[in-house]
Amino acid sequence: MSTHSDGSGELLHQHDEIGREQEYVSMLYDRLDGMREQAAQRLTEELRTTGGTLQARSQRDSAVRMYADQVEQFSAVENGLCFGRLDGDDGSRHYIGRIGIFDTSGDYDPLLMDWRAPAARAFYLATAANPQGVRRRRHLRTRQRKVTGLNDEVLDLTTASPTAHEELTGEASLLAALNAGRTGRMRDIVETIQAEQDTIIRADLPGVMVVQGGPGTGKTAVALHRAAYLLYTHRRELSTRGVLLVGPNATFLRYISQVLPALAETGVLLRTQGDLFPGVSARRSEPAETAALKGRTVMTEVLAAAVRDRQWLPDGPLEIEVERETVLLDPAVVREARERVRRTGRPHNLARALFDIEIIHALADHVAERIGADPLGGENLLSEADRAEIRRELREEPGVRAALDELWPVLTPQRLLADLYASPERIATAAPMLTDAERASLHRQPGGGWTPADVPLLDEAAELLGEDERAAAARRERLRALEREYAEGVLEIWRGSRSIDVEDEADGGEILGVTDLIDADRLSERQEEDERLTTAQRAAADRSWAFGHVIVDEAQELSPMAWRLLMRRCPSRSMTIVGDVAQTGALAGTPSWQEALEPYVAGRWRLEELTVSYRTPAEIMAVAADVLAEIDADLRPPRSVRESGVPPWDRTVGADRLATELVAATTREAAVLDDGRLGVIVPAGQVDELGAAVTAALPEAAVGEQPELENRVVVLTVSQAKGLEFDTVLVVDPDRIVAESPRGHSDLYVALTRATQRLGILRTG
């Protein structure tokens, strides 16, 4: 509700309205506390219960997970629990918030309506032209549990109070959120969702939907809120199959990590491309050209050839020691066995058993001919039972097992790829279709970890190899580690809840906490299989998991090989793809959505566009528009919803004074920040040098591969800045940023559009 300085009656009216809303909001928080305390008490009771049948223990473990999730969810929605109210033209009144709260003492009437409920949609879509039965929409501003202000939008103009001066647009709450200082963590937009965003958030689950939008259009926020909406609307389906959200880097995932919990959803699996192969965390860097090569689909041929190359055919007879005697295995026998097994089409590791049978039978026949020959020239004297015993003994011979491992080794994806990279000879054999320079770029010494571009290749290799018992054992070990992690998390949730400890009546009133009754080791030991793990935890440990829905942010950076990986993770092809092809920086990235998706969902994907930039002020967007024209003259920047009133500045300095001038500019810009954040985006080749200069002058600054975004000043590269936003941004040496990559103008476009308020540019030429 807007106010005027000369309207004392209006101020009094607003004060009274805030007081009435405070009473209602306080009641909601009392209900929330009760719900959380009840869930924590039930969690404690379940944890204290031991014994029982297998079914009873399984049901108890499910209850533990449910109550732990409830405690976590009720704690996560603490801030901004209630943010709006709808007054219907029929006299009804509905409060809108982050979760649903109901009156359990009566007819289960809603006290607070979940923002995702169908009846709450009018809060985001109703207009004066189409009020949808809404007379007034009220936005509540809160801090912690206190109502600090309100804004009214009267949609039925005939009922507007002539003294209240209610605002007729929704700009007040939106602009307040946009102009607020950044905190180093992304905020949700549940209070200010706009109509074009709401349409995408509430779109149907099936199929592939692409959300194309320029900088600041809210693509990431829309994707996160869509995840929360889908889990609310399709809870039964998605709670068992899970939702995967893929982001461009670990910094980005930390940046968005608080959004879904604030929307009462904690079960979404957040991963970068480098984390999509269980047991591997790929953080190693490599040249952009090498990453681009690994992202091409020609690598499927290279990997298939690399697997065939490991199915070894000796040049001459292979000598095998059997009971201190030497048996010769003819290459023709190996060739015939290999071709027969290959024709089955089984993955390499799963075909090993068939290959063993073929070779052992051949060796057994050779031994039988030698020891069972009739001296008089008659038929072999050995029976079939004798031959079966020979085969059994051969299987146990170390020499035979060693020969089989050499001829058809059981491989992990990691071993296959590491051995391939380490050997120029293996690369030459597997990749004759590549150029000499491309083959040379794949060669590297063992060790040092994996790169994000390796992960789709590891996944492709896993498909070709198949899972053997060692891989299954590794997966079980990962699940056991997650079981303990979950158990520790349950106990931590209990400690952090507001629930009081339960009084143990049998001990004369002694107060016992859950941690007095059970520790993480004992809690994890009670686990039957992986039933108590969350869907996200089980999915994280299982490469073959099929997700119910996959959301990809900054999807324009995905290579063709990465798309293959994600399509395997989602056989149903229920996906939300979010990105902007104009911001594609990776050499193997997506030039067009059609090119990326047609191989998998030809003609069966839909495109939605976000056209309004909420983050980037018009003054900054005007600068970025010039760079966008360099990328593609037909592209148009999104329309900015606001102006900051601060024009960007542009200064040229000598290259020898760049560090000095950057420190001075950073110090000046940091001085005018209140509680916001300053991002200093530098060329990748200078991040160490310039980062050291800034941190030496400003100890509160952060720099590095994964900077801590809570710091007021952060020095980072364009790739690290993708998806992030800062109050103020300094772009350093834009010419070098452009020169560092064949898609340098796209990188510069990204750098220029990270600011919400102020932009400065330091040039060296």
XYZ file of N, CA and C in Angstrom, residues 4-147:
432
model
N 1.292 8.690 1.268
C 1.641 10.070 0.925
C 1.963 10.798 2.221
N 2.987 11.668 2.158
C 3.469 12.321 3.379
C 2.428 13.205 4.033
N 1.411 13.673 3.251
C 0.412 14.557 3.844
C -0.865 13.820 4.206
N -0.819 12.538 4.237
C -2.025 11.762 4.530
C -1.909 11.054 5.853
N -2.092 11.777 6.947
C -1.954 11.147 8.265
C -2.997 10.069 8.473
N -4.217 10.282 7.935
C -5.245 9.256 8.060
C -4.865 7.998 7.318
N -4.236 8.176 6.184
C -3.802 7.021 5.392
C -2.705 6.252 6.114
N -1.777 7.009 6.753
C -0.721 6.347 7.504
C -1.280 5.537 8.654
N -2.270 6.096 9.344
C -2.916 5.386 10.445
C -3.623 4.141 9.933
N -4.290 4.305 8.781
C -4.986 3.155 8.180
C -3.990 2.043 7.845
N -2.852 2.412 7.261
C -1.857 1.408 6.918
C -1.315 0.739 8.176
N -1.081 1.546 9.238
C -0.572 0.982 10.489
C -1.549 -0.035 11.054
N -2.832 0.289 11.000
C -3.847 -0.645 11.498
C -3.869 -1.924 10.664
N -3.759 -1.769 9.326
C -3.773 -2.936 8.447
C -2.565 -3.837 8.723
N -1.409 -3.235 8.916
C -0.225 -4.027 9.217
C -0.406 -4.774 10.535
N -1.017 -4.113 11.517
C -1.259 -4.765 12.796
C -2.165 -5.970 12.663
N -3.229 -5.822 11.871
C -4.143 -6.953 11.678
C -3.441 -8.101 10.937
N -2.639 -7.754 9.926
C -1.924 -8.803 9.207
C -0.894 -9.470 10.110
N -0.301 -8.698 11.034
C 0.687 -9.266 11.946
C 0.049 -10.324 12.833
N -1.168 -10.061 13.294
C -1.862 -11.042 14.128
C -2.059 -12.350 13.368
N -2.463 -12.228 12.117
C -2.726 -13.443 11.337
C -1.422 -14.182 11.034
N -0.390 -13.433 10.649
C 0.891 -14.063 10.328
C 1.481 -14.720 11.575
N 1.347 -14.096 12.721
C 1.833 -14.700 13.961
C 1.126 -16.012 14.236
N -0.189 -16.051 13.984
C -0.932 -17.296 14.156
C -0.394 -18.382 13.226
N -0.058 -18.008 11.988
C 0.487 -18.992 11.045
C 1.819 -19.538 11.534
N 2.640 -18.664 12.085
C 3.931 -19.134 12.595
C 3.748 -20.038 13.807
N 2.756 -19.748 14.626
C 2.471 -20.647 15.745
C 2.081 -22.033 15.228
N 1.273 -22.057 14.185
C 0.895 -23.341 13.578
C 2.122 -24.052 13.002
N 2.987 -23.283 12.338
C 4.198 -23.877 11.766
C 5.076 -24.472 12.859
N 5.242 -23.741 13.964
C 6.038 -24.263 15.070
C 5.443 -25.564 15.595
N 4.116 -25.594 15.705
C 3.463 -26.802 16.187
C 3.672 -27.975 15.237
N 3.564 -27.723 13.946
C 3.776 -28.775 12.953
C 5.207 -29.298 13.006
N 6.172 -28.381 13.151
C 7.568 -28.789 13.197
C 7.856 -29.567 14.476
N 7.299 -29.097 15.589
C 7.537 -29.767 16.858
C 6.916 -31.153 16.867
N 5.738 -31.266 16.281
C 5.083 -32.571 16.214
C 5.889 -33.536 15.345
N 6.407 -33.034 14.191
C 7.212 -33.896 13.329
C 8.490 -34.322 14.031
N 9.136 -33.392 14.757
C 10.367 -33.721 15.469
C 10.111 -34.737 16.575
N 8.971 -34.607 17.267
C 8.648 -35.558 18.324
C 8.410 -36.947 17.748
N 7.693 -37.015 16.632
C 7.452 -38.315 16.000
C 8.748 -38.911 15.459
N 9.644 -38.040 14.953
C 10.947 -38.516 14.507
C 11.693 -39.151 15.670
N 11.666 -38.488 16.815
C 12.339 -39.018 17.994
C 11.765 -40.371 18.390
N 10.441 -40.471 18.389
C 9.786 -41.725 18.774
C 10.172 -42.860 17.832
N 10.234 -42.573 16.534
C 10.595 -43.612 15.573
C 12.048 -44.038 15.759
N 12.935 -43.075 16.034
C 14.342 -43.403 16.214
C 14.574 -44.220 17.477
N 13.721 -44.065 18.466
C 13.888 -44.787 19.725
C 13.374 -46.214 19.637
N 12.577 -46.509 18.611
C 11.972 -47.830 18.492
C 12.954 -48.795 17.841
N 13.139 -49.959 18.430
C 14.047 -50.970 17.882
C 13.299 -52.282 17.733
N 13.952 -53.228 17.034
C 13.369 -54.557 16.894
C 12.223 -54.591 15.908
N 11.474 -55.706 15.978
C 10.338 -55.865 15.085
C 10.689 -56.670 13.846
N 9.677 -56.952 13.037
C 9.863 -57.718 11.809
C 10.551 -56.862 10.753
N 10.972 -57.523 9.690
C 11.596 -56.801 8.583
C 10.642 -55.762 8.014
N 9.370 -56.119 7.899
C 8.384 -55.169 7.372
C 8.224 -53.980 8.316
N 8.193 -54.259 9.622
C 8.039 -53.177 10.598
C 9.241 -52.238 10.549
N 10.448 -52.818 10.415
C 11.635 -51.968 10.345
C 11.628 -51.126 9.072
N 11.178 -51.717 7.981
C 11.112 -50.963 6.724
C 10.125 -49.812 6.834
N 8.972 -50.079 7.445
C 7.982 -49.013 7.623
C 8.507 -47.934 8.559
N 9.259 -48.340 9.583
C 9.813 -47.370 10.514
C 10.862 -46.502 9.814
N 11.683 -47.111 8.969
C 12.680 -46.330 8.238
C 12.017 -45.322 7.311
N 10.920 -45.717 6.675
C 10.191 -44.778 5.816
C 9.627 -43.629 6.637
N 9.136 -43.948 7.841
C 8.596 -42.898 8.708
C 9.703 -41.953 9.164
N 10.884 -42.492 9.474
C 12.011 -41.644 9.867
C 12.320 -40.646 8.765
N 12.379 -41.132 7.525
C 12.684 -40.245 6.410
C 11.597 -39.196 6.244
N 10.339 -39.590 6.368
C 9.236 -38.657 6.188
C 9.270 -37.559 7.240
N 9.436 -37.936 8.514
C 9.426 -36.925 9.574
C 10.672 -36.047 9.508
N 11.825 -36.625 9.145
C 13.035 -35.808 8.996
C 12.854 -34.792 7.875
N 12.235 -35.224 6.773
C 11.977 -34.302 5.663
C 11.028 -33.188 6.098
N 10.025 -33.532 6.892
C 9.074 -32.523 7.354
C 9.760 -31.481 8.230
N 10.601 -31.935 9.165
C 11.308 -30.991 10.025
C 12.165 -30.059 9.180
N 12.848 -30.628 8.180
C 13.711 -29.820 7.327
C 12.891 -28.822 6.516
N 11.783 -29.265 5.948
C 10.940 -28.388 5.132
C 10.331 -27.271 5.971
N 9.816 -27.605 7.143
C 9.179 -26.589 7.980
C 10.205 -25.557 8.454
N 11.454 -25.975 8.626
C 12.498 -25.026 9.006
C 12.895 -24.145 7.829
N 12.895 -24.721 6.614
C 13.358 -23.985 5.435
C 12.425 -22.848 5.053
N 11.125 -22.971 5.337
C 10.155 -21.943 4.933
C 9.953 -20.891 6.008
N 10.831 -20.861 6.986
C 10.700 -19.933 8.110
C 10.636 -18.483 7.649
N 11.484 -18.109 6.721
C 11.510 -16.726 6.242
C 10.539 -16.554 5.087
N 9.659 -15.573 5.228
C 8.694 -15.323 4.158
C 7.619 -16.384 4.056
N 7.195 -16.920 5.189
C 6.186 -17.975 5.182
C 4.929 -17.536 4.437
N 4.429 -16.364 4.729
C 3.231 -15.816 4.089
C 3.612 -14.510 3.411
N 3.276 -14.384 2.125
C 3.688 -13.186 1.392
C 2.555 -12.527 0.615
N 1.348 -13.063 0.692
C 0.286 -12.439 -0.084
C -1.107 -12.808 0.381
N -2.098 -12.057 -0.155
C -3.495 -12.312 0.173
C -4.348 -11.982 -1.042
N -5.332 -12.804 -1.290
C -6.303 -12.576 -2.357
C -7.668 -12.333 -1.737
N -8.274 -11.203 -2.085
C -9.640 -10.914 -1.663
C -10.548 -11.097 -2.873
N -11.478 -12.061 -2.785
C -12.368 -12.340 -3.901
C -13.532 -11.374 -3.961
N -14.119 -11.242 -5.140
C -15.283 -10.364 -5.261
C -16.513 -10.965 -4.603
N -16.398 -12.216 -4.134
C -17.481 -12.845 -3.384
C -17.283 -12.716 -1.882
N -16.311 -11.930 -1.462
C -16.040 -11.730 -0.039
C -15.050 -12.712 0.553
N -14.564 -13.688 -0.236
C -13.601 -14.670 0.277
C -12.238 -14.023 0.474
N -11.430 -14.654 1.296
C -10.094 -14.141 1.570
C -9.149 -15.337 1.714
N -8.073 -15.326 0.936
C -7.118 -16.438 0.953
C -5.703 -15.885 1.072
N -4.972 -16.435 2.038
C -3.575 -16.057 2.203
C -2.697 -17.028 1.399
N -1.638 -16.472 0.783
C -0.758 -17.251 -0.080
C 0.622 -17.321 0.557
N 1.238 -18.505 0.554
C 2.555 -18.654 1.160
C 3.344 -19.794 0.560
N 4.409 -20.153 1.230
C 5.350 -21.136 0.693
C 4.874 -22.566 0.849
N 4.037 -22.832 1.837
C 3.469 -24.166 2.021
C 2.001 -24.009 2.364
N 1.272 -25.116 2.388
C -0.116 -25.092 2.806
C -0.251 -25.398 4.293
N -1.056 -24.619 4.987
C -1.370 -24.861 6.399
C -2.882 -24.901 6.531
N -3.383 -25.915 7.220
C -4.830 -26.124 7.290
C -5.301 -26.113 8.740
N -6.575 -25.776 8.910
C -7.206 -25.754 10.230
C -7.643 -27.166 10.568
N -6.842 -27.857 11.350
C -7.134 -29.261 11.669
C -8.191 -29.410 12.747
N -8.628 -28.296 13.343
C -9.621 -28.389 14.419
C -11.043 -28.376 13.887
N -11.214 -28.025 12.609
C -12.558 -27.930 12.059
C -12.712 -28.732 10.790
N -13.083 -28.008 9.712
C -13.341 -28.657 8.429
C -12.114 -28.706 7.532
N -10.948 -28.576 8.121
C -9.698 -28.617 7.365
C -9.645 -27.501 6.334
N -10.149 -26.338 6.718
C -10.105 -25.179 5.825
C -8.675 -24.674 5.714
N -8.285 -24.155 4.545
C -6.914 -23.657 4.381
C -6.702 -22.339 5.125
N -5.712 -22.310 5.988
C -5.293 -21.074 6.643
C -4.239 -20.357 5.797
N -3.458 -21.137 5.078
C -2.441 -20.612 4.176
C -2.406 -21.509 2.951
N -2.516 -20.899 1.782
C -2.570 -21.665 0.549
C -1.181 -21.743 -0.081
N -0.750 -22.957 -0.420
C 0.531 -23.151 -1.097
C 0.511 -22.420 -2.434
N 1.589 -21.702 -2.727
C 1.658 -20.898 -3.952
C 1.492 -21.732 -5.215
N 1.720 -23.050 -5.106
C 1.626 -23.926 -6.268
C 0.228 -24.473 -6.500
N -0.671 -24.259 -5.517
C -2.032 -24.770 -5.662
C -2.743 -24.058 -6.812
N -3.604 -24.762 -7.547
C -4.311 -24.128 -8.672
C -5.057 -22.863 -8.266
N -5.656 -22.867 -7.061
C -6.430 -21.706 -6.628
C -5.554 -20.493 -6.357
N -4.239 -20.712 -6.177
C -3.333 -19.598 -5.907
C -2.829 -18.940 -7.178
N -3.149 -19.490 -8.324
C -2.567 -18.974 -9.562
C -3.024 -17.548 -9.866
N -4.208 -17.205 -9.408
C -4.700 -15.846 -9.654
C -3.794 -14.800 -9.020
N -3.041 -15.176 -7.987
C -2.133 -14.228 -7.359
C -1.096 -13.726 -8.361
N -0.778 -14.552 -9.357
C 0.236 -14.199 -10.340
C -0.350 -13.741 -11.677
N -1.588 -14.123 -11.969
C -2.131 -13.869 -13.302
C -3.233 -12.817 -13.350
N -3.909 -12.565 -12.233
C -5.059 -11.659 -12.267
C -4.625 -10.237 -12.626
N -5.370 -9.598 -13.482
C -5.135 -8.205 -13.877
C -6.455 -7.456 -13.839
N -6.378 -6.141 -13.972
C -7.611 -5.358 -14.008
C -8.451 -5.736 -15.218
N -7.784 -6.084 -16.324
C -8.521 -6.492 -17.518
C -9.119 -7.881 -17.357
N -8.476 -8.732 -16.581
C -8.956 -10.085 -16.344
C -8.742 -10.416 -14.875
N -9.630 -9.923 -13.986
C -9.406 -10.059 -12.541
C -9.563 -11.473 -12.009
N -10.150 -12.389 -12.770
C -10.292 -13.793 -12.363
C -10.966 -13.932 -10.998
N -11.951 -13.102 -10.752
C -12.701 -13.183 -9.511
C -12.010 -12.547 -8.325
N -10.901 -11.824 -8.572
C -10.139 -11.196 -7.494
C -10.463 -9.707 -7.446
N -10.833 -9.248 -6.263
C -11.093 -7.821 -6.082
C -9.823 -7.075 -5.704
N -9.015 -7.673 -4.835
C -7.794 -7.023 -4.377
C -6.715 -8.072 -4.143
N -5.504 -7.721 -4.566
C -4.335 -8.564 -4.319
C -3.406 -7.794 -3.394
N -3.032 -8.429 -2.306
C -2.190 -7.768 -1.311
C -0.841 -8.476 -1.226
N 0.240 -7.697 -1.324
C 1.601 -8.195 -1.138
C 2.066 -7.817 0.266
N 2.491 -8.815 1.027
C 2.983 -8.588 2.383
C 4.507 -8.598 2.382
N 5.077 -7.605 3.019
C 6.526 -7.567 3.194
C 6.840 -7.937 4.632
N 7.746 -8.894 4.794
C 8.074 -9.377 6.135
C 9.583 -9.422 6.315
N 9.987 -9.353 7.574
C 11.378 -9.583 7.956
C 11.342 -10.504 9.161
N 11.953 -11.675 8.975
C 11.802 -12.740 9.961
C 10.298 -13.026 10.133
N 9.765 -12.834 11.346
C 8.346 -13.116 11.574
C 7.509 -11.843 11.688
N 8.086 -10.735 11.339
C 7.391 -9.462 11.508
C 6.937 -8.914 10.167
N 5.684 -8.457 10.098
C 5.159 -7.796 8.914
C 5.652 -6.359 8.926
